[in-house]
Short mmCIF file of C-alpha atoms in Angstrom, two decimals:
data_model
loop_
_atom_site.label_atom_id
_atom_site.label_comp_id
_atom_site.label_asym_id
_atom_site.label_seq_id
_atom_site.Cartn_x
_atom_site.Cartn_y
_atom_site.Cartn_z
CA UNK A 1056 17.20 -29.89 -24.00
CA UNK A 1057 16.18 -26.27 -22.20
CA UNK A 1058 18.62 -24.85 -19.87
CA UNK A 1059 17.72 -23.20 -16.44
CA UNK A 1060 17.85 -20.13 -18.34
CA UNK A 1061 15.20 -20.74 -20.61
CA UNK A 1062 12.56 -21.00 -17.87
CA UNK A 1063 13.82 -18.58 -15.47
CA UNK A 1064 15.15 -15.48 -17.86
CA UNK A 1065 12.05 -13.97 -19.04
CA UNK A 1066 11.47 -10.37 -21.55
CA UNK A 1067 8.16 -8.62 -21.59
CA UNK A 1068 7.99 -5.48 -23.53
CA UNK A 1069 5.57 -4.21 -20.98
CA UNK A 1070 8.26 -4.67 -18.28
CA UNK A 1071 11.20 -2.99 -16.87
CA UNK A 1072 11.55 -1.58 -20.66
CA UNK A 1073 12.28 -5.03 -22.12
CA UNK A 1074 14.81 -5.96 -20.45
CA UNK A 1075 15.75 -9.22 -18.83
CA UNK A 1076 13.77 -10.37 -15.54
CA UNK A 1077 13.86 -12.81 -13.55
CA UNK A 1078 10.62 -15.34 -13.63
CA UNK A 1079 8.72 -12.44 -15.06
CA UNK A 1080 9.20 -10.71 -12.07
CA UNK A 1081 10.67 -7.15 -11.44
CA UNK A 1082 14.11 -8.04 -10.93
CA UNK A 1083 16.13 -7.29 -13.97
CA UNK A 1084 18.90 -9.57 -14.52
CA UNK A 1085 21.53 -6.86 -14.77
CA UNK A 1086 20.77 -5.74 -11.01
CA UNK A 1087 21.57 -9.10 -9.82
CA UNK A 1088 24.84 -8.82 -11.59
CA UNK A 1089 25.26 -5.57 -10.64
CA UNK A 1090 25.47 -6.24 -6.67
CA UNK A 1091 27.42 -9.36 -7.02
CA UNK A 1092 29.60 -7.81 -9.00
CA UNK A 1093 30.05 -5.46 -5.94
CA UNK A 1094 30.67 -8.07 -4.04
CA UNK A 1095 26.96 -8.34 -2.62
CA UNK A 1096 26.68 -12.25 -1.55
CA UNK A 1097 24.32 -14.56 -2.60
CA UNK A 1098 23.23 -14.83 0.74
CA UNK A 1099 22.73 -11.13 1.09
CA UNK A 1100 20.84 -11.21 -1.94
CA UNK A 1101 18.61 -14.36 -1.40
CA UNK A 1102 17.43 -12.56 2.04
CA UNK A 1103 16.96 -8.99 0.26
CA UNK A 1104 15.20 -10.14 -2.26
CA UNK A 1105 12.75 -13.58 -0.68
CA UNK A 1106 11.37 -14.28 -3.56
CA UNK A 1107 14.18 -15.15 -5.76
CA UNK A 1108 16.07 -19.08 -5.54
CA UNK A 1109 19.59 -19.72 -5.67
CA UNK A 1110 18.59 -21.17 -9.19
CA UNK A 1111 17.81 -17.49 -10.49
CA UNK A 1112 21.13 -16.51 -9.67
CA UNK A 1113 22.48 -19.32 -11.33
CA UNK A 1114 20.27 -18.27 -14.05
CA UNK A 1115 21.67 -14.94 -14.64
CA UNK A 1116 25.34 -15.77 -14.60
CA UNK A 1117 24.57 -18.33 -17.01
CA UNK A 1118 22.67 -15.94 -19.30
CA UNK A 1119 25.21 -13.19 -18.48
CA UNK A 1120 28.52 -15.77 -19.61
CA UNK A 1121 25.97 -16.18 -23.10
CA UNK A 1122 26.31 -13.04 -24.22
CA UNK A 1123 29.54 -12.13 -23.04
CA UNK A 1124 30.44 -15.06 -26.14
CA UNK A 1125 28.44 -12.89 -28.56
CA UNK A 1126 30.44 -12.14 -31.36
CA UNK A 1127 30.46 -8.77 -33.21
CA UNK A 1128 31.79 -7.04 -35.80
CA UNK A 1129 33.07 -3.36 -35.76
CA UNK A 1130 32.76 -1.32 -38.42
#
């Protein structure tokens, strides 16, 4: 079974350096984080940004709570 990140976090080489977009567009994943994390609302960023859903946003605190669970080893 996919989850909404599967369909909505995208990477393209050829984009934004490789990083993590949103629907292959030019909204990196770690800019939505960014301004909520500074307290930005969802709101605020739903009417900044019209072409994003409420489901994107989901999208990156879901993919955002993934690799915070990443385990690594220090050397």
């Amino acid at each position: 079974m996919s989850s909404p990140t599967d369909d909505r976090i995208t990477f393209n080489p050829k984009q934004c350096g490789g990083h993590a977009c949103i629907r292959n567009m030019r909204i990196r994943v770690a800019d939505v984080l960014d301004m909520l994390g500074e307290g930005v609302t969802v709101a605020e960023i739903l009417a900044d940004f019209p072409d994003l859903e409420r489901e994107d946003i989901q999208a990156c605190l879901k993919f955002a709570a993934r690799r915070s669970d990443i385990i690594r080893l220090a050397a």
